[in-house]
Structure formats: C-alpha cells, structure tokens
Short mmCIF file of C-alpha atoms in Angstrom, two decimals:
data_model
loop_
_atom_site.label_atom_id
_atom_site.label_comp_id
_atom_site.label_asym_id
_atom_site.label_seq_id
_atom_site.Cartn_x
_atom_site.Cartn_y
_atom_site.Cartn_z
CA ALA A 59 73.72 -36.61 -10.55
CA GLY A 60 73.34 -32.69 -10.10
CA THR A 61 76.52 -32.29 -11.10
CA TYR A 62 78.59 -31.66 -14.90
CA CYS A 63 82.33 -32.77 -15.36
CA VAL A 64 84.70 -30.89 -18.00
CA ASN A 65 87.70 -31.86 -18.21
CA GLY A 66 88.15 -34.09 -15.22
CA PHE A 67 86.69 -31.52 -12.80
CA ARG A 68 83.30 -32.03 -11.62
CA TYR A 69 80.73 -29.09 -11.01
CA SER A 70 77.49 -28.52 -9.31
CA CYS A 71 74.48 -27.82 -11.69
CA PRO A 72 74.32 -24.07 -11.66
CA ALA A 73 70.90 -22.41 -9.35
CA GLY A 74 67.82 -22.58 -11.73
CA THR A 75 68.87 -25.94 -13.54
CA TYR A 76 69.03 -29.90 -12.35
CA GLY A 77 70.65 -32.61 -13.22
CA ASN A 78 69.35 -36.21 -13.56
CA ILE A 79 71.99 -37.73 -14.95
CA THR A 80 75.20 -39.26 -14.08
CA GLY A 81 78.11 -38.15 -16.62
CA SER A 82 76.97 -34.95 -17.58
CA TYR A 83 79.45 -32.43 -19.22
CA ASN A 84 76.77 -29.72 -20.45
CA LYS A 85 76.50 -26.60 -17.42
CA SER A 86 73.35 -26.33 -17.67
CA CYS A 87 73.06 -29.89 -16.96
CA ALA A 88 69.45 -31.85 -17.92
CA GLY A 89 67.66 -28.69 -18.19
CA TYR A 90 65.96 -25.66 -16.09
CA CYS A 91 63.99 -26.02 -13.06
CA GLU A 92 59.82 -26.51 -13.92
CA GLY A 93 57.81 -23.35 -13.61
CA GLY A 94 56.69 -23.13 -10.19
CA TYR A 95 59.02 -24.80 -8.44
CA TYR A 96 62.98 -23.03 -8.10
CA CYS A 97 66.51 -25.55 -7.77
CA PRO A 98 68.81 -24.60 -5.75
CA PRO A 99 72.46 -25.69 -6.72
CA GLU A 100 72.72 -29.54 -7.63
CA SER A 101 69.30 -30.16 -7.61
CA VAL A 102 68.33 -33.62 -8.94
CA SER A 103 65.20 -33.11 -10.02
CA SER A 104 63.37 -31.04 -12.41
CA MET A 105 60.74 -30.16 -9.48
CA GLN A 106 62.91 -29.90 -6.52
CA MET A 107 61.64 -27.67 -4.41
CA PRO A 108 57.54 -26.66 -4.40
CA CYS A 109 58.02 -22.69 -4.80
CA GLY A 110 56.01 -22.48 -1.52
CA SER A 111 52.84 -20.10 -1.45
CA THR A 112 49.96 -17.59 -3.14
CA LYS A 113 52.72 -15.39 -2.10
CA LYS A 114 55.40 -16.72 -4.20
CA TYR A 115 55.61 -17.68 -7.40
CA CYS A 116 58.43 -19.43 -9.33
CA PRO A 117 58.60 -18.91 -13.30
CA VAL A 118 60.80 -21.24 -15.07
CA GLY A 119 64.17 -21.82 -14.20
CA SER A 120 63.91 -20.50 -11.09
CA ILE A 121 66.53 -20.12 -8.45
CA ARG A 122 64.74 -18.75 -5.43
CA PRO A 123 60.96 -18.05 -5.03
CA THR A 124 59.80 -14.88 -6.34
CA SER A 125 57.73 -12.35 -3.54
CA VAL A 126 53.87 -11.24 -5.52
CA SER A 127 54.62 -7.21 -6.13
CA LYS A 128 52.04 -5.35 -3.69
CA GLY A 129 48.85 -5.14 -5.62
CA HIS A 130 49.01 -7.80 -7.60
CA TYR A 131 48.05 -12.00 -7.60
CA SER A 132 49.53 -15.20 -8.12
CA VAL A 133 48.55 -17.43 -11.07
CA GLY A 134 49.18 -20.98 -12.64
CA LYS A 135 49.02 -24.33 -10.86
CA THR A 136 48.34 -24.94 -7.10
CA GLN A 137 48.47 -22.72 -4.06
CA ARG A 138 51.65 -24.17 -4.08
CA THR A 139 53.19 -23.63 -7.38
CA ARG A 140 52.62 -20.45 -8.79
CA LEU A 141 54.16 -19.30 -12.35
CA TYR A 142 53.70 -15.58 -12.53
CA GLN A 143 51.72 -12.74 -11.19
CA ASN A 144 49.16 -10.47 -12.40
CA ILE A 145 48.00 -6.73 -11.19
CA CYS A 146 44.99 -6.88 -9.57
CA PRO A 147 41.70 -5.87 -11.93
CA PRO A 148 39.55 -3.10 -11.25
CA GLY A 149 36.76 -4.26 -8.60
CA SER A 150 39.33 -5.77 -6.90
CA TYR A 151 41.96 -5.80 -4.07
CA CYS A 152 44.96 -8.17 -4.03
CA ASP A 153 46.44 -9.08 -0.27
CA SER A 154 48.97 -12.03 -0.04
CA GLY A 155 48.69 -13.16 -3.36
CA LEU A 156 45.16 -13.97 -4.09
CA ASP A 157 42.72 -11.65 -5.47
CA ARG A 158 39.37 -10.72 -3.87
CA PHE A 159 36.52 -8.75 -4.59
CA CYS A 160 35.97 -5.49 -2.96
CA PRO A 161 33.79 -5.74 -0.23
CA ALA A 162 29.56 -4.22 -0.60
CA GLY A 163 29.53 -0.92 0.42
CA THR A 164 33.29 0.14 -1.44
CA TYR A 165 34.20 0.20 -4.80
CA GLY A 166 37.58 -0.06 -6.66
CA SER A 167 37.58 1.85 -9.95
CA SER A 168 41.82 1.11 -10.08
CA ARG A 169 44.46 -1.55 -11.01
CA GLY A 170 46.26 -2.59 -8.12
CA LEU A 171 44.56 -1.94 -5.45
CA ALA A 172 46.02 -4.15 -1.97
CA SER A 173 43.53 -3.37 0.53
CA ASN A 174 40.27 -4.05 1.36
CA ASP A 175 38.97 -0.53 1.46
CA CYS A 176 39.48 -0.41 -2.22
CA ASP A 177 38.73 2.92 -3.18
CA GLY A 178 36.34 4.24 -0.87
CA LEU A 179 32.76 3.83 0.16
CA SER A 180 30.44 3.98 -2.16
CA ASP A 181 28.45 7.50 -2.61
CA ALA A 182 25.60 9.06 -0.23
CA GLY A 183 22.34 7.97 -1.73
CA TYR A 184 23.94 4.90 -3.56
CA TYR A 185 25.12 1.35 -2.66
CA THR A 186 27.92 -0.70 -3.75
CA LEU A 187 27.52 -4.40 -4.07
CA GLU A 188 30.66 -7.10 -3.85
CA GLY A 189 33.53 -6.39 -6.38
CA SER A 190 31.62 -3.11 -7.52
CA THR A 191 33.61 -0.68 -10.15
CA SER A 192 31.99 2.69 -8.91
CA SER A 193 30.88 4.53 -6.11
CA GLN A 194 27.55 4.93 -7.89
CA GLN A 195 26.85 1.32 -8.59
CA HIS A 196 23.34 1.49 -7.83
CA LYS A 197 20.80 4.24 -6.24
CA CYS A 198 18.80 3.53 -3.57
CA PRO A 199 15.21 3.27 -3.93
CA SER A 200 12.66 6.01 -4.02
CA GLY A 201 11.23 5.53 -0.55
CA ARG A 202 14.67 5.19 0.96
CA TRP A 203 17.50 7.16 1.82
CA GLY A 204 21.40 6.29 2.23
CA VAL A 205 24.94 7.85 4.12
CA PRO A 206 28.01 6.42 2.46
CA GLY A 207 28.68 2.83 2.15
CA MET A 208 25.97 1.12 1.84
CA LYS A 209 25.61 -2.54 0.73
CA ASP A 210 22.17 -3.19 -0.65
CA ALA A 211 19.61 -2.07 -1.65
CA LEU A 212 17.82 -1.40 1.46
CA CYS A 213 20.36 1.39 2.09
CA THR A 214 19.73 3.46 5.52
CA GLY A 215 16.17 3.25 6.59
CA LEU A 216 13.08 4.40 5.09
CA ALA A 217 12.16 7.83 4.77
CA LYS A 218 10.48 9.34 7.73
CA ALA A 219 7.08 9.99 7.84
CA GLY A 220 5.27 13.06 6.33
CA TYR A 221 7.89 13.06 3.99
CA TYR A 222 9.48 11.47 0.88
CA THR A 223 12.52 10.88 -1.07
CA VAL A 224 13.16 9.84 -4.64
CA GLU A 225 16.20 7.33 -5.76
CA ALA A 226 19.36 8.20 -5.19
CA SER A 227 17.98 10.53 -1.71
CA THR A 228 20.74 10.83 1.20
CA SER A 229 18.11 12.35 4.02
CA PRO A 230 14.97 10.90 5.09
CA ILE A 231 13.28 14.08 4.95
CA GLN A 232 14.83 15.04 1.31
CA TYR A 233 11.69 16.48 0.35
CA VAL A 234 8.38 17.89 2.34
CA CYS A 235 4.94 15.73 1.85
CA GLY A 236 3.33 19.22 0.68
CA GLY A 237 0.05 19.91 1.70
CA ASP A 238 -3.38 19.11 3.58
CA MET A 239 -4.33 17.45 0.18
CA VAL A 240 -1.65 15.18 0.20
CA TYR A 241 -0.31 12.61 2.85
CA CYS A 242 2.91 10.75 3.03
CA PRO A 243 3.27 7.34 5.39
CA GLU A 244 6.77 6.16 6.28
CA GLY A 245 8.70 5.00 3.12
CA SER A 246 7.07 7.39 0.80
CA PRO A 247 8.48 7.01 -2.75
CA ASN A 248 5.50 10.20 -3.69
CA PRO A 249 3.16 11.83 -2.20
CA LEU A 250 -0.59 10.28 -1.65
CA ASN A 251 -3.67 12.45 -2.69
CA VAL A 252 -6.06 12.55 -0.04
CA THR A 253 -9.31 10.15 -0.85
CA VAL A 254 -12.66 12.19 -1.27
CA GLY A 255 -14.57 12.00 2.01
CA TYR A 256 -11.29 11.78 3.78
CA TYR A 257 -8.95 14.15 5.37
CA SER A 258 -5.32 14.01 6.24
CA THR A 259 -3.97 13.88 9.42
CA GLY A 260 -0.45 13.61 11.72
CA GLY A 261 1.95 16.18 11.48
CA THR A 262 1.90 19.80 10.27
CA ALA A 263 -0.42 21.26 7.23
CA ALA A 264 3.10 20.17 5.25
CA THR A 265 3.55 17.13 6.19
CA ARG A 266 1.07 14.65 6.53
CA THR A 267 1.30 11.20 7.59
CA SER A 268 -2.45 9.47 7.34
CA GLN A 269 -5.98 10.23 5.78
CA GLN A 270 -9.00 9.36 8.24
CA LYS A 271 -12.53 8.59 6.35
CA CYS A 272 -14.85 11.66 6.91
CA GLU A 273 -17.92 10.37 9.55
CA SER A 274 -20.96 12.53 10.06
CA TYR A 275 -23.17 11.51 12.97
CA GLN A 276 -26.45 12.15 15.17
CA LYS A 277 -26.97 14.55 17.23
CA THR A 278 -30.36 14.89 19.25
CA PRO A 279 -31.13 18.49 20.65
CA PRO A 280 -33.76 19.48 23.71
CA SER A 281 -36.25 19.60 20.62
CA GLY A 282 -35.94 15.51 20.64
CA ILE A 283 -34.99 15.95 16.86
CA ASN A 284 -31.82 13.92 15.94
CA ILE A 285 -29.95 16.48 13.70
CA LYS A 286 -27.42 14.92 11.27
CA GLU A 287 -24.16 17.32 12.36
CA ASN A 288 -20.82 17.04 9.87
CA ALA A 289 -17.53 16.62 12.26
CA CYS A 290 -15.27 17.11 9.26
CA PRO A 291 -12.84 19.45 9.18
CA SER A 292 -12.53 21.91 6.51
CA THR A 293 -10.07 20.22 4.64
CA THR A 294 -11.76 17.43 3.60
CA ARG A 295 -11.96 16.29 0.52
CA THR A 296 -15.34 15.99 -1.31
CA ASN A 297 -17.61 15.36 -4.30
CA GLU A 298 -18.17 19.40 -4.53
CA THR A 299 -15.05 20.46 -4.30
CA ILE A 300 -13.74 18.46 -7.07
CA VAL A 301 -14.29 21.67 -9.50
CA ARG A 302 -11.73 23.80 -10.56
CA SER A 303 -11.46 26.83 -12.30
CA PRO A 304 -10.27 26.89 -15.83
CA THR A 305 -7.68 29.00 -15.02
CA LYS A 306 -6.02 26.67 -12.47
CA GLN A 307 -4.13 23.32 -13.12
CA LEU A 308 -2.53 21.32 -10.75
CA ASP A 309 0.51 20.27 -10.06
CA VAL A 310 2.69 19.33 -13.32
CA ASP A 311 4.43 16.88 -11.15
CA TYR A 312 1.53 15.10 -10.10
CA SER A 313 0.03 11.71 -12.27
CA VAL A 314 -3.77 13.04 -11.60
CA ASP A 315 -7.21 12.60 -13.53
CA PRO A 316 -8.34 16.24 -13.46
CA ASP A 317 -11.99 14.40 -13.80
CA ASP A 318 -11.12 12.66 -10.40
CA GLU A 319 -8.54 14.64 -8.89
CA PHE A 320 -8.90 18.30 -6.95
CA ARG A 321 -5.68 20.33 -5.01
CA TYR A 322 -6.74 23.14 -2.61
CA ASP A 323 -4.79 26.65 -3.56
CA PHE A 324 -1.74 25.37 -1.19
CA VAL A 325 1.59 27.16 -1.86
CA TYR A 326 3.77 24.24 -1.88
CA PRO A 327 7.56 24.15 -1.64
CA PRO A 328 9.14 24.49 -4.30
CA ASN A 329 10.66 20.64 -4.88
CA ILE A 330 6.83 19.76 -5.23
#
C-alpha cells in the first residue's frame, strides 16, 4: 500500500494521491487525497493528514496545506479540515482564517479587510453597531451628540443645559436655546416654551435652563393694610401678554398654538 508497480519496479504513490491497496500499477494509485486533508508521498488513506487549522485549507488532491490569504477566511468541514478560502465581505474583517464582524464604533465598506480597525471609525454625530458597512449607519438621536467612534444610541452624551441638539449633532452646545420665552434642560432635543405664569431661569437670556412659577406675596406696610405685590420679573409669560399684533408671526421652526402661546420680540440667532 502507498506504492504502485510498473515493469517490475515499485514507485511511491505521488504526493496528493493515496494507495490503500497492494498490487496497484496506476500512477495515480487509488485516487486523489480528499478535500480538507493532504497526502504526502506513499499515503495510504484519502484522509492521510488533516489540513491543520482555520489558517490553512486543502482542496482535493493537496500535497500540503495552503495558507489562507490576507483578508480571507477558510471554509468547509471542521476547523481542522478546511477546503477553500473566501474573501472577507463588507462589514467584516478576517484574521487567522476566521471572519469576524467589524466592532461597534467602526465600519467596513470594503472587501478583504484584515484588521479590526476595518475602514475606520463612525463619523461624528453617528454611531455604528457590529458589522456596519457605513460610517453613518445610525444618527445620534436628538438631545444627544457624538464624536467619531460611537458604539450605541447614547453617543457621547446629552446636550448641555441651555442648548439643544438635533439628530447627528457633533457638539453638546450645537444650538443656543433661544431667549427668555424658551428654556432647555440638559438633553433637550428642542427648546421648550415657558408656561403661562412662569418665567425662565438659569444661564443667560439666550441659554435659559429651566422655568419657575411666578408667585405674588402679601406685604404689610406701616399703615397696616395688606397689599398684594407681584414679585415676578418682566419676562414672566402671562395671559395678558398672549396678544400679538397681526403683523407679528411666530418663528416657523416652532410648533405652537397661536391662541395659547406668545413670543416676545427677541432677536433670535440664525439657527432658531
């Protein structure tokens, strides 16, 4: 076994073949080595030697294992008996003969990637999940912002109080809140209108962070007569102020009911 004879001479079965019988006179002996295995000279089995690992592959008739090319992965049978290789698909990278998803926070738009860096980080204002093929797979949600390489919808963090962020924002102070008649708590996706009977507080006139209810109080002067005084600032929103000249319009960027809301004549920044 493992040999063949011609004209009275005995020869070794060539590498890549095997001979499991005696008296063979055919140079190819009993046939070619099975895929996933390799056969040195004088092999006596079609599965003489397992190919070895995921880093190697052995097509039918292999004389030795073939190393998997960079950016490829091995395929077939078990991890020790691979048959052939494939190029790594987009969204994946290939190492040691195995294909793996590009990690969250990265993306892979190319074929044949060989590093877990893939094609790079997700863009600022976006996040990517495992196996992403685009640097802009998902937008950071409104009220949040993100630097490059974000892995989930939490992104880098919340919009700063006094400011608001829309989808795909790249800064916690992307947009100034607007004026005394609106306020923006931390994580605001848009400015909130101050409620009637309240006034905005915190920050500056353009970066209010909250609202507070206006409270009147009783004062007893020397005359002994109780007088009800209004301690509210002039920026308090009241029923009386919810009247507008027909020539005035609310900013088109806000969804407000003309019968219930009022905007003072504040000069808003261009992004409002």
